[in-house]
């Protein structure tokens, strides 16, 4: 068979896989948005079945043979070759897992996730603990079926962020600790801004209108995306022309939904702007977690927490909430947008203290996998670390160890990519500023220019390149976390007059 015929055969198989992924993707979105609670058992059984079928399709020996053959072909175009390469890489992480074990694990993950939800609601860590223990054990067990030279936690770190390992993350977080902890401590001694207006009453209907205005300002394509409501905001890229963003409205918090919508829109824009030919391949969604996160953080923090972003929008915010914002000017609004204060909840954390929330999780995960953290003492370990790094101690499990969904679904090794993504974004912004007067674009309602830059240098490629290759393509140099710590130090020293 010539290469083109091989590719065609491969594409036929991938079409069936995409059909399963489509249905499971839409169903997953349905679960988080409108599916009634009582449908859970019926649904989970059917979804487990579908996941099992999908697993069989993805690990079909014929498909793997096609991939391995295509991988050898010299005349396969570069874009396609990359797609084949990354698909084989990802397959290696699960193709050797026996199907029964795979199905058992997806069933356990769904159960564990449901128990976590209940435990969080009722503040009952003991309820979730046995499931967490099982999830950790199961993840350790599954590592044995991974075909790689890496071991233990490094396997997981590399899976979410190819090229990363304990040694590199240790260096990254060491820099964060050295550079940021002293600044955070200094800020706590400074007089805090009055941001009480943020917590007045902001009705949901008006907030919905505001989100629409913000997304329109960002040139969000409502014909290829939606904004829905969930308990926890997320983005789901069903395909290039179906990128779904969700948010949660808190009527006593003006900022929460604003910045989560902008964050998720950043994720959505990445998938939406993948080049058409690449979007048809595995590379549509093969980007690393850190790279994806860099695009959401870039929008949320580096673009939307600047005053220029609000030049056009702030008058509209005031129009929607005239009473709540009476006497508040744009300068005070920006102080509230950029306030920094150690807190307990990661998702509410400000830009400066955020990486410490991640550092805590990273240290705990590392300890769980090398055995230095006792899984039955996790709650104490968690609370002690918050006290050590942030000077605050959780009084309730829902504000402590139960706050995040990740571990309940088995996502160990994922957290560190959040901090890394913020680091990548700092470097991308530096590069963008060399080509573009970002402030002017924002003031002149030309958000498209920013999106076009991102498309040209990053988005169009999807996950075609490894993180460090992608960073070099966009910025001309290797990843350098100093951009990140310098940016934070400069920004927050100025805000707090240090
Ligand atoms: Zn994100």
Coordinates of C-alpha atoms in Angstrom, one line a residue, residues 42 72 91 103 197 223 232 303-305 324 335 411 493 498:
X42 CA -28.1 4.6 34.5
X72 CA 8.1 4.8 9.1
X91 CA -1.1 5.2 23.2
X103 CA -13.1 -0.3 32.7
X197 CA -17.9 46.9 46.4
X223 CA -21.6 30.5 16.1
X232 CA -17.1 24.5 38.3
X303 CA -4.4 40.8 29.1
X304 CA -7.6 41.1 31.2
X305 CA -5.9 42.3 34.4
X324 CA -23.2 48.9 43.2
X335 CA -7.1 47.7 42.4
X411 CA -5.5 13.5 37.7
X493 CA 5.9 45.9 43.9
X498 CA 7.3 48.2 47.7

